[in-house]
CSV table of C-alpha atoms and ligand atoms in Angstrom, one decimal:
chain,number,residue,atom,x,y,z
U,14,MET,CA,63.8,96.2,79.2
U,15,HIS,CA,66.7,98.2,80.1
U,16,ARG,CA,66.8,98.1,83.6
U,17,ARG,CA,67.0,94.3,83.2
U,18,ILE,CA,70.0,94.3,80.4
U,19,VAL,CA,71.7,97.1,83.7
U,20,PHE,CA,70.8,94.4,86.4
U,21,LEU,CA,72.3,91.7,84.2
U,22,VAL,CA,75.3,93.9,83.8
U,23,LEU,CA,75.6,94.5,87.6
U,24,PHE,CA,75.7,91.1,88.2
U,25,ALA,CA,77.5,90.0,85.8
U,26,VAL,CA,80.6,92.2,86.9
U,27,ALA,CA,79.5,91.1,90.9
U,28,THR,CA,80.1,88.2,90.1
U,29,VAL,CA,82.7,88.2,87.9
U,30,LEU,CA,84.6,90.7,89.9
U,31,ALA,CA,84.4,88.3,93.1
U,32,PRO,CA,85.2,84.9,92.4
U,33,VAL,CA,88.8,86.7,90.4
U,34,ALA,CA,89.6,87.9,93.7
U,35,PHE,CA,89.1,84.8,95.3
U,36,LEU,CA,91.4,83.1,93.2
U,37,LYS,CA,94.0,85.8,93.3
U,38,GLY,CA,93.9,86.0,97.1
U,39,GLN,CA,93.7,82.0,97.5
U,40,GLY,CA,96.9,81.7,97.9
U,41,ALA,CA,96.0,83.0,101.3
U,42,THR,CA,93.0,80.5,102.5
U,43,PRO,CA,95.8,77.3,104.2
U,44,PRO,CA,94.3,73.9,103.9
U,45,ALA,CA,91.5,72.7,106.3
U,46,GLN,CA,91.6,73.4,109.7
U,47,THR,CA,90.8,69.5,109.9
U,48,GLU,CA,94.6,68.4,108.5
U,49,SER,CA,96.3,66.5,110.9
U,50,ILE,CA,98.1,68.6,113.2
U,51,SER,CA,101.6,67.2,113.4
U,52,THR,CA,103.6,67.6,116.8
U,53,LEU,CA,107.0,70.0,116.5
U,54,SER,CA,110.4,68.4,117.9
U,55,ALA,CA,113.2,69.5,116.8
U,56,THR,CA,114.6,67.4,114.4
U,57,GLU,CA,111.0,67.1,112.1
U,58,GLN,CA,110.8,70.0,109.8
U,59,PHE,CA,108.4,73.2,110.7
U,60,ASP,CA,104.4,72.5,110.1
U,61,PRO,CA,103.1,75.6,109.2
U,62,ILE,CA,100.1,74.9,109.6
U,63,ALA,CA,100.4,73.4,113.1
U,64,ALA,CA,102.2,76.5,113.7
U,65,THR,CA,99.1,78.7,113.2
U,66,ASN,CA,96.8,77.1,115.4
U,67,ALA,CA,98.6,77.0,117.5
U,68,TYR,CA,98.9,81.1,117.1
U,69,LEU,CA,95.0,80.8,117.4
U,70,ALA,CA,94.6,78.3,120.3
U,71,LYS,CA,96.3,81.3,121.8
U,72,VAL,CA,93.5,83.1,122.4
U,73,PRO,CA,91.0,82.9,125.2
U,74,PRO,CA,88.1,81.2,124.6
U,75,ASP,CA,85.8,83.9,126.2
U,76,LYS,CA,88.0,86.7,124.8
U,77,LYS,CA,87.4,85.1,121.0
U,78,ALA,CA,83.4,84.3,121.4
U,79,LYS,CA,83.3,88.3,122.2
U,80,SER,CA,85.8,89.2,118.7
U,81,ASP,CA,83.2,86.5,117.0
U,82,ALA,CA,80.0,88.2,118.2
U,83,TYR,CA,80.9,92.3,117.7
U,84,PHE,CA,82.5,90.7,113.4
U,85,GLU,CA,79.2,88.3,112.8
U,86,GLY,CA,76.6,92.2,114.4
U,87,GLY,CA,78.5,93.8,111.9
U,88,TYR,CA,77.2,91.5,108.7
U,89,TRP,CA,74.2,92.2,110.4
U,90,LEU,CA,74.8,96.7,110.0
U,91,ILE,CA,75.6,95.7,105.9
U,92,LEU,CA,71.7,95.2,106.3
U,93,TRP,CA,70.3,97.5,107.8
U,94,ASP,CA,72.6,100.3,106.8
U,95,PHE,CA,71.0,99.7,103.6
U,96,LEU,CA,67.8,99.0,104.7
U,97,ALA,CA,67.6,102.3,106.9
U,98,PRO,CA,68.0,104.6,104.2
U,99,ALA,CA,66.1,103.0,101.5
U,100,ILE,CA,63.3,103.6,104.0
U,101,VAL,CA,63.7,106.6,104.7
U,102,PHE,CA,64.6,107.6,100.8
U,103,LEU,CA,61.4,106.2,100.1
U,104,LEU,CA,59.5,108.1,102.2
U,105,LEU,CA,60.5,111.2,101.5
U,106,LEU,CA,59.6,111.0,97.8
U,107,SER,CA,55.8,109.0,98.8
U,108,THR,CA,55.5,111.8,102.0
U,109,GLY,CA,56.1,114.7,98.6
U,110,TRP,CA,58.4,115.7,101.9
U,111,SER,CA,61.0,115.6,98.9
U,112,ALA,CA,58.8,118.2,96.4
U,113,ARG,CA,58.4,120.5,99.5
U,114,MET,CA,62.0,120.2,100.7
U,115,ARG,CA,62.1,121.4,96.2
U,116,ASP,CA,59.9,124.3,96.6
U,117,LEU,CA,61.0,126.2,99.3
U,118,ALA,CA,65.0,126.1,98.2
U,119,GLU,CA,63.1,127.3,95.4
U,120,ARG,CA,61.0,129.9,97.0
U,121,ILE,CA,64.1,131.5,99.1
U,122,THR,CA,66.0,132.6,96.2
U,123,ARG,CA,66.5,132.9,92.0
U,124,PHE,CA,69.6,130.4,91.6
U,125,LYS,CA,69.7,127.6,90.3
U,126,PRO,CA,72.8,126.3,92.1
U,127,VAL,CA,71.8,127.6,95.5
U,128,HIS,CA,69.0,125.9,94.9
U,129,THR,CA,70.7,122.9,95.0
U,130,PHE,CA,72.5,123.1,97.7
U,131,LEU,CA,69.9,124.8,100.1
U,132,TYR,CA,68.1,121.9,98.8
U,133,TRP,CA,70.9,119.4,99.4
U,134,ALA,CA,71.5,120.6,103.4
U,135,GLN,CA,67.9,120.2,104.3
U,136,PHE,CA,68.2,116.4,102.5
U,137,LEU,CA,71.1,115.8,104.4
U,138,VAL,CA,70.3,116.7,107.4
U,139,LEU,CA,66.5,115.3,107.4
U,140,THR,CA,68.2,111.8,106.1
U,141,SER,CA,70.5,111.7,109.4
U,142,LEU,CA,67.9,112.8,111.6
U,143,LEU,CA,65.5,109.6,110.8
U,144,THR,CA,68.6,107.0,110.2
U,145,PHE,CA,69.8,108.6,113.9
U,146,PRO,CA,69.4,105.8,116.0
U,147,LEU,CA,70.5,103.7,113.8
U,148,GLY,CA,73.8,105.3,113.6
U,149,VAL,CA,73.9,106.3,117.5
U,150,TYR,CA,73.6,102.3,118.2
U,151,GLU,CA,76.1,101.5,115.2
U,152,GLY,CA,78.2,104.2,116.0
U,153,TYR,CA,78.3,104.3,120.3
U,154,ILE,CA,77.0,102.1,122.2
U,155,ARG,CA,77.8,98.5,120.3
U,156,GLU,CA,81.6,100.7,120.2
U,157,GLN,CA,81.2,101.1,124.1
U,158,LYS,CA,79.7,97.1,124.9
U,159,TYR,CA,82.2,95.9,123.2
U,160,GLY,CA,84.5,97.5,125.0
U,161,LEU,CA,85.9,99.0,121.9
U,162,ALA,CA,85.3,102.8,122.3
U,163,THR,CA,87.4,105.6,124.2
U,164,GLN,CA,84.9,108.6,124.0
U,165,THR,CA,82.0,109.6,125.9
U,166,PHE,CA,78.4,110.9,124.2
U,167,GLY,CA,79.6,113.8,123.8
U,168,PRO,CA,82.5,113.8,121.9
U,169,TRP,CA,81.7,111.3,119.6
U,170,LEU,CA,78.4,113.2,118.8
U,171,GLY,CA,81.6,116.3,118.2
U,172,ASP,CA,82.4,114.1,115.6
U,173,GLN,CA,79.1,113.1,114.0
U,174,LEU,CA,78.2,116.8,113.4
U,175,LYS,CA,81.5,117.2,111.7
U,176,GLY,CA,80.8,114.8,109.4
U,177,LEU,CA,77.3,116.2,109.2
U,178,GLY,CA,78.8,119.8,108.1
U,179,LEU,CA,81.4,118.6,105.7
U,180,GLY,CA,78.8,116.0,104.2
U,181,VAL,CA,76.8,120.0,103.5
U,182,LEU,CA,79.4,121.7,102.6
U,183,LEU,CA,81.5,119.3,100.7
U,184,GLY,CA,78.5,116.8,99.3
U,185,GLY,CA,76.7,120.3,98.7
U,186,LEU,CA,79.9,121.6,96.0
U,187,LEU,CA,79.3,118.7,94.2
U,188,MET,CA,75.5,118.7,94.1
U,189,VAL,CA,75.7,121.8,92.3
U,190,ALA,CA,78.0,120.3,89.8
U,191,LEU,CA,76.2,117.1,89.0
U,192,TYR,CA,73.0,118.8,89.0
U,193,GLY,CA,74.0,121.7,85.9
U,194,ILE,CA,75.9,119.1,84.7
U,195,VAL,CA,72.1,117.7,84.6
U,196,ARG,CA,70.2,120.3,83.9
U,197,ARG,CA,72.8,121.7,80.5
U,198,LEU,CA,73.1,117.5,79.0
U,199,PRO,CA,69.8,115.8,79.5
U,200,ARG,CA,70.8,112.8,77.4
U,201,THR,CA,74.8,112.7,78.3
U,202,TRP,CA,74.4,113.8,81.9
U,203,TRP,CA,76.0,110.3,83.1
U,204,ILE,CA,78.6,109.9,81.5
U,205,TRP,CA,79.8,113.2,82.2
U,206,GLY,CA,78.5,113.2,86.2
U,207,ALA,CA,80.7,109.9,86.3
U,208,ILE,CA,83.8,111.6,85.2
U,209,ALA,CA,82.7,114.9,87.7
U,210,SER,CA,82.3,112.4,90.3
U,211,LEU,CA,85.5,110.3,89.5
U,212,VAL,CA,87.6,113.9,89.4
U,213,PHE,CA,85.7,114.8,93.3
U,214,ALA,CA,86.9,112.3,94.7
U,215,ALA,CA,90.2,111.9,93.8
U,216,PHE,CA,90.2,115.8,95.1
U,217,ILE,CA,88.6,114.5,99.1
U,218,ALA,CA,91.6,111.9,98.6
U,219,LEU,CA,94.7,114.9,97.6
U,220,ILE,CA,92.9,116.8,100.7
U,221,ALA,CA,91.8,114.6,103.4
U,222,PRO,CA,95.1,114.1,104.3
U,223,VAL,CA,96.7,117.5,105.0
U,224,PHE,CA,92.9,119.4,105.8
U,225,ILE,CA,90.2,116.7,107.0
U,226,ALA,CA,91.5,114.0,109.0
U,227,PRO,CA,93.1,117.2,111.5
U,228,LEU,CA,89.9,118.1,112.1
U,229,PHE,CA,89.3,114.9,113.4
U,230,ASN,CA,92.3,113.7,114.8
U,231,LYS,CA,96.1,115.3,115.5
U,232,TYR,CA,99.0,113.8,113.8
U,233,THR,CA,102.2,114.3,114.8
U,234,ARG,CA,105.6,113.1,113.7
U,235,LEU,CA,107.0,110.2,115.1
U,236,GLU,CA,110.2,110.9,117.4
U,237,ASP,CA,111.5,107.9,118.6
U,238,PRO,CA,114.1,107.2,116.7
U,239,ALA,CA,113.9,103.2,118.7
U,240,ILE,CA,111.0,103.0,116.3
U,241,ARG,CA,111.3,105.9,114.7
U,242,ASP,CA,114.7,104.6,112.6
U,243,PRO,CA,113.9,101.0,111.7
U,244,ILE,CA,110.8,102.1,109.9
U,245,LEU,CA,112.0,105.0,108.1
U,246,SER,CA,115.8,102.2,107.7
U,247,MET,CA,112.9,99.7,106.2
U,248,ALA,CA,111.2,102.3,104.1
U,249,ARG,CA,114.7,103.5,102.0
U,250,ALA,CA,114.8,100.0,101.5
U,251,ASN,CA,112.3,99.6,99.7
U,252,GLY,CA,112.8,103.3,97.0
U,253,ILE,CA,109.8,105.7,99.2
U,254,SER,CA,111.8,108.5,100.1
U,255,ALA,CA,109.6,109.0,103.2
U,256,GLN,CA,111.0,111.2,106.0
U,257,ASP,CA,108.6,111.2,108.7
U,258,VAL,CA,105.8,108.3,110.0
U,259,PHE,CA,102.9,109.7,111.2
U,260,VAL,CA,101.5,108.9,114.7
U,261,GLN,CA,97.4,109.8,114.6
U,262,ASP,CA,95.3,109.6,118.1
U,263,ALA,CA,92.6,108.0,117.5
U,264,SER,CA,93.7,106.6,121.0
U,265,ARG,CA,90.8,109.7,121.3
U,266,GLN,CA,88.2,107.4,120.1
U,267,SER,CA,89.1,103.6,119.9
U,268,THR,CA,91.1,101.0,121.7
U,269,ARG,CA,91.7,99.9,117.7
U,270,ILE,CA,95.1,100.1,116.7
U,271,SER,CA,95.7,100.6,113.2
U,272,ALA,CA,98.1,101.8,110.5
U,273,PHE,CA,97.6,103.1,107.2
U,274,VAL,CA,98.6,105.0,103.9
U,275,THR,CA,96.5,107.4,102.8
U,276,GLY,CA,96.7,110.7,100.3
U,277,PHE,CA,98.3,110.9,96.6
U,278,LEU,CA,99.6,112.8,94.6
U,279,GLY,CA,102.5,114.3,96.3
U,280,THR,CA,100.0,114.1,100.2
U,281,GLU,CA,101.1,109.9,100.5
U,282,ARG,CA,101.6,109.6,103.9
U,283,ILE,CA,102.0,106.5,106.2
U,284,VAL,CA,100.2,107.2,109.7
U,285,LEU,CA,100.4,104.5,112.4
U,286,ASN,CA,97.9,105.0,115.1
U,287,ASP,CA,98.9,105.9,119.0
U,288,ASN,CA,97.1,102.7,119.7
U,289,LEU,CA,99.9,100.1,117.8
U,290,LEU,CA,101.9,102.8,119.4
U,291,LYS,CA,101.3,101.8,123.5
U,292,ARG,CA,100.3,98.1,122.8
U,293,CYS,CA,103.2,96.3,119.9
U,294,SER,CA,107.1,96.0,120.4
U,295,VAL,CA,109.3,97.6,117.8
U,296,ALA,CA,108.9,94.1,116.0
U,297,GLU,CA,105.8,93.8,115.4
U,298,ILE,CA,104.9,97.6,114.9
U,299,GLU,CA,107.8,96.7,111.9
U,300,SER,CA,105.9,93.8,110.9
U,301,VAL,CA,102.8,96.3,110.1
U,302,MET,CA,104.7,99.3,109.0
U,303,GLY,CA,105.9,96.9,106.4
U,304,HIS,CA,102.3,96.0,105.3
U,305,GLU,CA,101.6,99.9,104.9
U,306,MET,CA,104.9,100.1,102.5
U,307,GLY,CA,103.7,98.1,100.7
U,308,HIS,CA,100.0,99.3,99.9
U,309,TYR,CA,103.1,102.2,99.0
U,310,VAL,CA,105.1,101.0,96.5
U,311,MET,CA,102.4,98.2,94.9
U,312,HIS,CA,100.4,102.1,94.0
U,313,HIS,CA,97.3,101.1,95.6
U,314,VAL,CA,95.4,104.0,96.0
U,315,TYR,CA,96.0,104.8,92.4
U,316,LYS,CA,94.6,101.0,91.4
U,317,GLY,CA,91.3,101.3,94.1
U,318,LEU,CA,91.6,105.1,92.3
U,319,MET,CA,90.9,103.5,89.0
U,320,PHE,CA,88.5,100.4,90.2
U,321,PHE,CA,86.8,102.9,91.5
U,322,SER,CA,86.4,104.5,88.6
U,323,ILE,CA,84.8,101.7,86.5
U,324,VAL,CA,82.3,101.0,89.4
U,325,ILE,CA,81.4,105.6,89.2
U,326,VAL,CA,80.5,104.9,85.8
U,327,LEU,CA,79.0,101.6,85.4
U,328,GLY,CA,77.0,103.4,88.8
U,329,PHE,CA,76.4,106.4,86.4
U,330,ALA,CA,74.6,104.5,83.9
U,331,PHE,CA,72.3,102.3,85.5
U,332,LEU,CA,71.1,105.5,87.5
U,333,ARG,CA,69.8,106.6,84.3
U,334,ARG,CA,68.6,104.0,83.3
U,335,ALA,CA,66.7,102.8,86.4
U,336,SER,CA,65.5,106.3,86.5
U,337,GLU,CA,63.9,106.6,83.3
U,338,GLY,CA,61.8,103.4,84.1
U,339,ALA,CA,61.1,104.7,88.0
U,340,PHE,CA,60.1,109.0,86.4
U,341,ARG,CA,57.5,107.2,84.2
U,342,ARG,CA,56.1,105.5,86.5
U,343,TRP,CA,56.1,107.2,90.4
U,344,GLY,CA,56.8,110.6,88.8
U,345,GLU,CA,53.8,111.9,88.9
U,346,LYS,CA,52.4,110.6,92.0
U,347,TRP,CA,56.2,111.5,93.7
U,348,ARG,CA,55.6,115.0,92.1
U,349,VAL,CA,59.1,114.8,90.4
U,350,HIS,CA,59.1,115.7,87.4
U,351,GLY,CA,62.6,113.7,86.1
U,352,ALA,CA,67.0,114.2,86.3
U,353,SER,CA,67.1,117.6,86.8
U,354,ASP,CA,64.6,117.6,89.0
U,355,LEU,CA,66.2,118.3,92.8
U,356,ALA,CA,63.2,116.5,94.5
U,357,ALA,CA,65.0,113.5,92.4
U,358,LEU,CA,67.5,113.0,95.0
U,359,PRO,CA,66.1,110.8,97.0
U,360,LEU,CA,65.3,108.3,94.3
U,361,PHE,CA,68.9,108.4,93.2
U,362,ALA,CA,69.9,108.2,96.4
U,363,LEU,CA,68.9,105.2,96.8
U,364,LEU,CA,69.4,103.5,93.0
U,365,ILE,CA,72.5,103.6,94.6
U,366,LEU,CA,73.0,103.3,97.8
U,367,THR,CA,71.1,99.3,96.5
U,368,TYR,CA,74.7,99.5,94.2
U,369,LEU,CA,76.5,100.0,96.3
U,370,PHE,CA,74.7,96.9,98.7
U,371,VAL,CA,74.7,94.5,95.4
U,372,LEU,CA,78.4,94.9,95.0
U,373,THR,CA,79.7,94.5,98.7
U,374,PRO,CA,80.9,91.3,98.1
U,375,ALA,CA,82.8,92.5,95.6
U,376,PHE,CA,84.1,95.4,96.7
U,377,ASN,CA,85.5,93.1,99.9
U,378,ASN,CA,87.6,91.0,97.7
U,379,TYR,CA,88.8,93.7,96.0
U,380,SER,CA,90.4,95.4,99.1
U,381,ARG,CA,91.5,91.8,100.6
U,382,VAL,CA,93.3,90.5,98.0
U,383,GLU,CA,95.0,93.9,98.5
U,384,GLU,CA,95.7,93.4,101.1
U,385,TYR,CA,97.4,89.9,101.0
U,386,GLU,CA,99.3,91.2,98.9
U,387,ALA,CA,100.5,94.1,101.1
U,388,ASP,CA,100.7,91.7,104.0
U,389,ILE,CA,103.8,89.0,101.9
U,390,PHE,CA,105.1,92.6,100.9
U,391,GLY,CA,105.1,93.6,104.8
U,392,LEU,CA,106.6,89.9,105.8
U,393,ASN,CA,109.9,90.0,102.9
U,394,ALA,CA,109.9,93.9,104.2
U,395,ALA,CA,110.0,93.1,107.9
U,396,ARG,CA,111.3,89.7,107.8
U,397,GLN,CA,108.9,89.2,111.2
U,398,PRO,CA,106.3,86.6,110.7
U,399,ASP,CA,106.5,85.7,114.7
U,400,ALA,CA,105.5,89.2,115.1
U,401,GLU,CA,103.2,90.0,112.2
U,402,ALA,CA,101.3,86.8,113.6
U,403,GLU,CA,101.6,88.5,117.3
U,404,VAL,CA,99.7,91.6,115.6
U,405,ASP,CA,97.2,89.1,113.9
U,406,LEU,CA,95.9,88.0,117.0
U,407,LYS,CA,95.5,91.6,118.7
U,408,LEU,CA,93.8,92.5,115.3
U,409,ALA,CA,91.1,90.1,116.5
U,410,ASP,CA,89.5,92.4,119.1
U,411,TYR,CA,86.8,93.6,116.3
U,412,ARG,CA,87.7,91.2,113.3
U,413,LYS,CA,87.0,87.1,113.6
U,414,LEU,CA,89.6,84.9,113.7
U,415,ASP,CA,88.8,82.4,112.1
U,416,PRO,CA,85.5,82.3,109.9
U,417,SER,CA,84.6,79.8,107.4
U,418,PRO,CA,85.9,80.3,103.6
U,419,LEU,CA,82.0,81.5,102.2
U,420,GLU,CA,82.3,84.3,105.5
U,421,GLU,CA,85.7,85.5,105.0
U,422,TYR,CA,84.5,85.8,101.0
U,423,LEU,CA,81.7,87.9,101.7
U,424,PHE,CA,82.2,89.9,104.3
U,425,TYR,CA,86.0,90.3,105.4
U,426,ASP,CA,87.6,93.6,103.0
U,427,HIS,CA,91.1,91.7,105.5
U,428,PRO,CA,92.4,88.5,104.7
U,429,SER,CA,91.1,87.0,108.3
U,430,GLY,CA,93.8,86.2,110.9
U,431,ARG,CA,93.8,82.6,109.9
U,432,ALA,CA,94.8,83.6,106.7
U,433,ARG,CA,97.4,86.0,107.4
U,434,ILE,CA,98.9,83.8,109.7
U,435,TYR,CA,99.1,81.3,108.2
U,436,ALA,CA,101.2,83.4,105.5
U,437,ALA,CA,103.1,84.5,108.4
U,438,MET,CA,104.1,80.7,109.0
U,439,ARG,CA,104.7,79.4,105.5
U,440,TRP,CA,107.1,82.4,104.8
U,441,LYS,CA,108.4,81.1,108.1
U,442,ALA,CA,108.8,78.1,106.8
U,443,GLU,CA,110.3,78.1,104.0
U,444,HIS,CA,113.0,80.7,105.1
U,445,LEU,CA,113.5,78.0,108.2
U,446,LYS,CA,115.2,75.5,105.3
V,26,ZN,ZN1,96.4,97.3,105.2
């Protein structure tokens, strides 16, 4: 009964958040493609729909087919990325492996925090090994096939191992804290666990730009005044006291163009990657950086943490309810004795994975609305609608340009190329008047 209520709450959250976000973002959705496309003449008004279609028509059909196929393949990967670990977690429970990993950790030492850490390390390494084939396909083979990867297998594997090491270390610290809480507060652990997880997530967001990101890429200050100065001028005009713009050597891993804002409480950085620098004009770079400044000025990092806090608290409430039912039903069979038992971790992982999978459209909608806001901010700040449209076409290397509204609603964490170009052309039309 309780589980049904929790599920209802989750679905309510997903279905409430998603359409609200969708309606908010709907300004980005242009009228249907079938609307009549008037040909432009000097005397006629600039038609944003025709201009959008003209930009979309610039992409050759074979290139469009390729990027559509890549992006649509990603829809299925959402499902496999859920199913593969879910099967592994169920296997660990039903074969008694999880109980054996716990017994091993408990034999090595008397100290409970060390038990937790040892169990976590075994769990993460084993899970990573068992889902490794999917990881290789998704992260390496598929990226190579579509010409998006620049790494050979060795360096790629090196990055994966670094990630795994970080997962063992940082995840281990979180697990030690969480299991400490579950042992001491058997009734209220879910509240305190949610708070501890939030503090941890905020801590990671704080240190990531300074200590984690440099493990995978080099970040240097952008020195070229022809590019840096207009960016810093735009930053000053929008109340951002940035002294530097950072360049990430993303070409070490891929050909994707990208820029982002990371960090908070003083570790904020506006970063553009070297692919963007190599492949885009100054006007295009300005339009991208206008977008990134929008994230910064509109406090998207802080708002994201607030959104995340709701997700985490509801997630922990769900964990508690759902796990109690599972312990009653299968606890004996799995040799798992309750929430404080380390061997229950695959069950918690399975429940959280399911929770996040169900909420995927809500996350996408949340993100897409913020991205749309940043687009509008960027248009007003950079005043480069045509450069914006050109960049949107370049992003089509890895994002389907012209999806159906349902596809965009479910799967897009950024507005589609069509929506973004239309927003730019609409801005242009209004400013030509
Ligand atoms: Zn963005």
